[in-house]
C-alpha cells in the first residue's frame, strides 16, 4: 500500500536546514560565517509603549517565525539576518502569495538589508503567475517539481542564496556608510531580473 502521508512544511524545513547549513559553511566574509536555521523568530515590528524622561523608551518587539533563515554569525555569538526563505509544498494560492509578500515587507521595515524569497516544492510546473503578480516583496522565487531537488536544482538554489546573502551584506554596508561623511559615493544601484 502506498504511503499517503504528506510531509508538512515544518518537517520539510527541518529536513532542508542541515543540508543547507553544511553547503553554506564555506561562505565566510571576514569574521562572519553564513549559517542556516529553521523556525527562528525574526522581529518585524517594534512598538513603543512609553518614553521616559531620560530619553529612553519602553519597547516591545513582535516576531514572525521564519521557515528557513540564513544569517551571518561571528565567534562572539553576534548574528545578522541575511535571507529568509518561505516554504510551501504542493502549490501556492493567491492568498499565500499575498500573505508571504506582506510578511516579507514587514520584516524588511525592521531589517532594510534583508533578502526574502519563497521556495515551492512538489509543484511540477513553472512559477505560477499569481506568485509573480502578488509576490511584490520577494527578491527570489524558486519552484521544484518534487520535495527533494535534483543535483542541479540544489546547486542553483544554494547559488541563489549565496548571491542573496552577498546582496544583503552589500545593502547593509551601503545603508551604514550613507550615515558617514567620508563615504564612497555611487550613482547607480541596479537590481537585475534573471530567469532560469
GROMACS .gro file of C-alpha atoms in nm:
model
  196
    1UNK     CA    1   0.000   0.000   0.000
    2UNK     CA    2   0.150   0.343  -0.096
    3UNK     CA    3   0.240   0.596   0.168
    4UNK     CA    4  -0.021   0.872   0.150
    5UNK     CA    5   0.121   1.082   0.434
    6UNK     CA    6   0.241   1.421   0.319
    7UNK     CA    7   0.538   1.599   0.465
    8UNK     CA    8   0.445   1.917   0.650
    9UNK     CA    9   0.625   2.240   0.567
   10UNK     CA   10   0.780   2.239   0.916
   11UNK     CA   11   0.914   1.885   0.859
   12UNK     CA   12   1.039   1.987   0.515
   13UNK     CA   13   1.215   2.287   0.665
   14UNK     CA   14   1.381   2.066   0.926
   15UNK     CA   15   1.496   1.827   0.651
   16UNK     CA   16   1.644   2.103   0.432
   17UNK     CA   17   1.814   2.300   0.711
   18UNK     CA   18   2.110   2.070   0.793
   19UNK     CA   19   2.193   2.013   0.426
   20UNK     CA   20   2.173   2.387   0.358
   21UNK     CA   21   2.379   2.475   0.665
   22UNK     CA   22   2.653   2.236   0.551
   23UNK     CA   23   2.652   2.385   0.199
   24UNK     CA   24   2.685   2.739   0.337
   25UNK     CA   25   2.965   2.682   0.587
   26UNK     CA   26   3.227   2.758   0.321
   27UNK     CA   27   3.081   3.106   0.279
   28UNK     CA   28   3.293   3.321   0.509
   29UNK     CA   29   3.307   3.701   0.482
   30UNK     CA   30   3.577   3.838   0.714
   31UNK     CA   31   3.480   3.745   1.070
   32UNK     CA   32   3.130   3.636   0.961
   33UNK     CA   33   3.016   3.284   0.868
   34UNK     CA   34   2.689   3.222   0.685
   35UNK     CA   35   2.465   2.966   0.859
   36UNK     CA   36   2.109   2.835   0.819
   37UNK     CA   37   1.846   2.762   1.081
   38UNK     CA   38   1.482   2.655   1.078
   39UNK     CA   39   1.198   2.810   1.277
   40UNK     CA   40   1.385   3.117   1.405
   41UNK     CA   41   1.160   3.405   1.510
   42UNK     CA   42   1.259   3.734   1.350
   43UNK     CA   43   1.141   4.079   1.458
   44UNK     CA   44   0.902   4.253   1.219
   45UNK     CA   45   0.786   4.545   1.438
   46UNK     CA   46   0.884   4.747   1.742
   47UNK     CA   47   0.611   4.905   1.949
   48UNK     CA   48   0.692   5.193   2.181
   49UNK     CA   49   0.466   5.197   2.486
   50UNK     CA   50   0.633   5.479   2.679
   51UNK     CA   51   0.901   5.746   2.652
   52UNK     CA   52   1.096   5.808   2.973
   53UNK     CA   53   1.227   6.143   3.096
   54UNK     CA   54   1.588   6.032   3.032
   55UNK     CA   55   1.507   5.999   2.658
   56UNK     CA   56   1.487   5.620   2.667
   57UNK     CA   57   1.182   5.425   2.565
   58UNK     CA   58   0.999   5.112   2.668
   59UNK     CA   59   0.961   4.891   2.360
   60UNK     CA   60   0.818   4.556   2.266
   61UNK     CA   61   0.913   4.353   1.964
   62UNK     CA   62   0.672   4.149   1.757
   63UNK     CA   63   0.814   3.847   1.576
   64UNK     CA   64   0.716   3.606   1.299
   65UNK     CA   65   0.859   3.256   1.280
   66UNK     CA   66   1.063   3.201   0.963
   67UNK     CA   67   1.074   2.870   0.775
   68UNK     CA   68   1.444   2.898   0.690
   69UNK     CA   69   1.675   3.182   0.790
   70UNK     CA   70   2.027   3.243   0.664
   71UNK     CA   71   2.231   3.458   0.898
   72UNK     CA   72   2.587   3.573   0.945
   73UNK     CA   73   2.739   3.487   1.282
   74UNK     CA   74   3.075   3.554   1.444
   75UNK     CA   75   3.279   3.399   1.725
   76UNK     CA   76   3.125   3.636   1.982
   77UNK     CA   77   2.778   3.498   1.904
   78UNK     CA   78   2.656   3.812   1.729
   79UNK     CA   79   2.432   3.746   1.430
   80UNK     CA   80   2.278   3.935   1.141
   81UNK     CA   81   1.978   3.803   0.947
   82UNK     CA   82   2.055   3.787   0.575
   83UNK     CA   83   1.798   3.579   0.384
   84UNK     CA   84   1.454   3.440   0.472
   85UNK     CA   85   1.307   3.155   0.269
   86UNK     CA   86   0.936   3.083   0.298
   87UNK     CA   87   0.846   2.723   0.215
   88UNK     CA   88   0.528   2.594   0.052
   89UNK     CA   89   0.451   2.242  -0.061
   90UNK     CA   90   0.223   2.129  -0.345
   91UNK     CA   91   0.122   2.470  -0.474
   92UNK     CA   92   0.057   2.825  -0.374
   93UNK     CA   93  -0.266   3.021  -0.366
   94UNK     CA   94  -0.319   3.390  -0.429
   95UNK     CA   95  -0.381   3.427  -0.055
   96UNK     CA   96  -0.045   3.258   0.021
   97UNK     CA   97   0.139   3.488  -0.220
   98UNK     CA   98  -0.021   3.800  -0.072
   99UNK     CA   99   0.035   3.686   0.288
  100UNK     CA  100   0.402   3.590   0.246
  101UNK     CA  101   0.478   3.901   0.042
  102UNK     CA  102   0.329   4.118   0.319
  103UNK     CA  103   0.534   3.926   0.576
  104UNK     CA  104   0.845   4.000   0.367
  105UNK     CA  105   0.758   4.369   0.362
  106UNK     CA  106   0.715   4.390   0.740
  107UNK     CA  107   1.047   4.213   0.802
  108UNK     CA  108   1.222   4.449   0.559
  109UNK     CA  109   1.092   4.753   0.752
  110UNK     CA  110   1.298   4.642   1.052
  111UNK     CA  111   1.586   4.489   0.852
  112UNK     CA  112   1.613   4.701   0.533
  113UNK     CA  113   1.905   4.494   0.404
  114UNK     CA  114   1.718   4.160   0.441
  115UNK     CA  115   1.660   3.947   0.131
  116UNK     CA  116   1.342   3.744   0.112
  117UNK     CA  117   1.224   3.461  -0.110
  118UNK     CA  118   0.998   3.165  -0.149
  119UNK     CA  119   1.057   2.801  -0.238
  120UNK     CA  120   0.759   2.598  -0.361
  121UNK     CA  121   0.827   2.225  -0.359
  122UNK     CA  122   0.637   1.930  -0.500
  123UNK     CA  123   0.491   2.160  -0.763
  124UNK     CA  124   0.552   2.017  -1.108
  125UNK     CA  125   0.509   2.332  -1.313
  126UNK     CA  126   0.671   2.670  -1.374
  127UNK     CA  127   0.640   2.970  -1.146
  128UNK     CA  128   0.268   3.048  -1.122
  129UNK     CA  129   0.151   3.389  -1.246
  130UNK     CA  130  -0.025   3.462  -0.916
  131UNK     CA  131   0.306   3.431  -0.732
  132UNK     CA  132   0.482   3.665  -0.975
  133UNK     CA  133   0.191   3.910  -0.968
  134UNK     CA  134   0.138   3.917  -0.591
  135UNK     CA  135   0.490   3.840  -0.463
  136UNK     CA  136   0.594   4.204  -0.480
  137UNK     CA  137   0.838   4.193  -0.188
  138UNK     CA  138   1.014   3.868  -0.284
  139UNK     CA  139   1.370   3.901  -0.406
  140UNK     CA  140   1.362   3.548  -0.548
  141UNK     CA  141   1.111   3.271  -0.624
  142UNK     CA  142   1.200   2.907  -0.682
  143UNK     CA  143   0.988   2.607  -0.781
  144UNK     CA  144   1.094   2.243  -0.751
  145UNK     CA  145   0.885   1.971  -0.917
  146UNK     CA  146   0.942   1.742  -0.615
  147UNK     CA  147   1.012   1.780  -0.244
  148UNK     CA  148   1.369   1.664  -0.295
  149UNK     CA  149   1.567   1.864  -0.551
  150UNK     CA  150   1.781   1.723  -0.826
  151UNK     CA  151   2.154   1.788  -0.802
  152UNK     CA  152   2.121   2.082  -1.046
  153UNK     CA  153   1.819   2.228  -0.860
  154UNK     CA  154   2.008   2.211  -0.529
  155UNK     CA  155   2.316   2.373  -0.679
  156UNK     CA  156   2.106   2.654  -0.832
  157UNK     CA  157   1.922   2.703  -0.500
  158UNK     CA  158   2.242   2.732  -0.296
  159UNK     CA  159   2.392   2.961  -0.561
  160UNK     CA  160   2.095   3.198  -0.544
  161UNK     CA  161   2.108   3.202  -0.163
  162UNK     CA  162   2.478   3.285  -0.156
  163UNK     CA  163   2.417   3.568  -0.405
  164UNK     CA  164   2.129   3.696  -0.190
  165UNK     CA  165   2.343   3.686   0.126
  166UNK     CA  166   2.609   3.887  -0.055
  167UNK     CA  167   2.345   4.136  -0.174
  168UNK     CA  168   2.227   4.171   0.188
  169UNK     CA  169   2.582   4.242   0.305
  170UNK     CA  170   2.625   4.500   0.030
  171UNK     CA  171   2.293   4.672   0.110
  172UNK     CA  172   2.375   4.685   0.480
  173UNK     CA  173   2.714   4.834   0.402
  174UNK     CA  174   2.554   5.099   0.180
  175UNK     CA  175   2.299   5.186   0.448
  176UNK     CA  176   2.566   5.207   0.720
  177UNK     CA  177   2.809   5.409   0.508
  178UNK     CA  178   2.539   5.652   0.399
  179UNK     CA  179   2.549   5.798   0.750
  180UNK     CA  180   2.922   5.867   0.729
  181UNK     CA  181   3.067   6.190   0.596
  182UNK     CA  182   3.361   6.022   0.420
  183UNK     CA  183   3.194   5.750   0.219
  184UNK     CA  184   3.216   5.604  -0.124
  185UNK     CA  185   2.950   5.758  -0.345
  186UNK     CA  186   2.751   5.570  -0.606
  187UNK     CA  187   2.537   5.692  -0.892
  188UNK     CA  188   2.365   5.364  -0.984
  189UNK     CA  189   2.203   5.080  -0.794
  190UNK     CA  190   2.051   4.823  -1.032
  191UNK     CA  191   1.861   4.509  -0.931
  192UNK     CA  192   1.855   4.289  -1.242
  193UNK     CA  193   1.590   4.027  -1.316
  194UNK     CA  194   1.724   3.681  -1.403
  195UNK     CA  195   1.509   3.388  -1.516
  196UNK     CA  196   1.609   3.024  -1.542
   0.00000   0.00000   0.00000
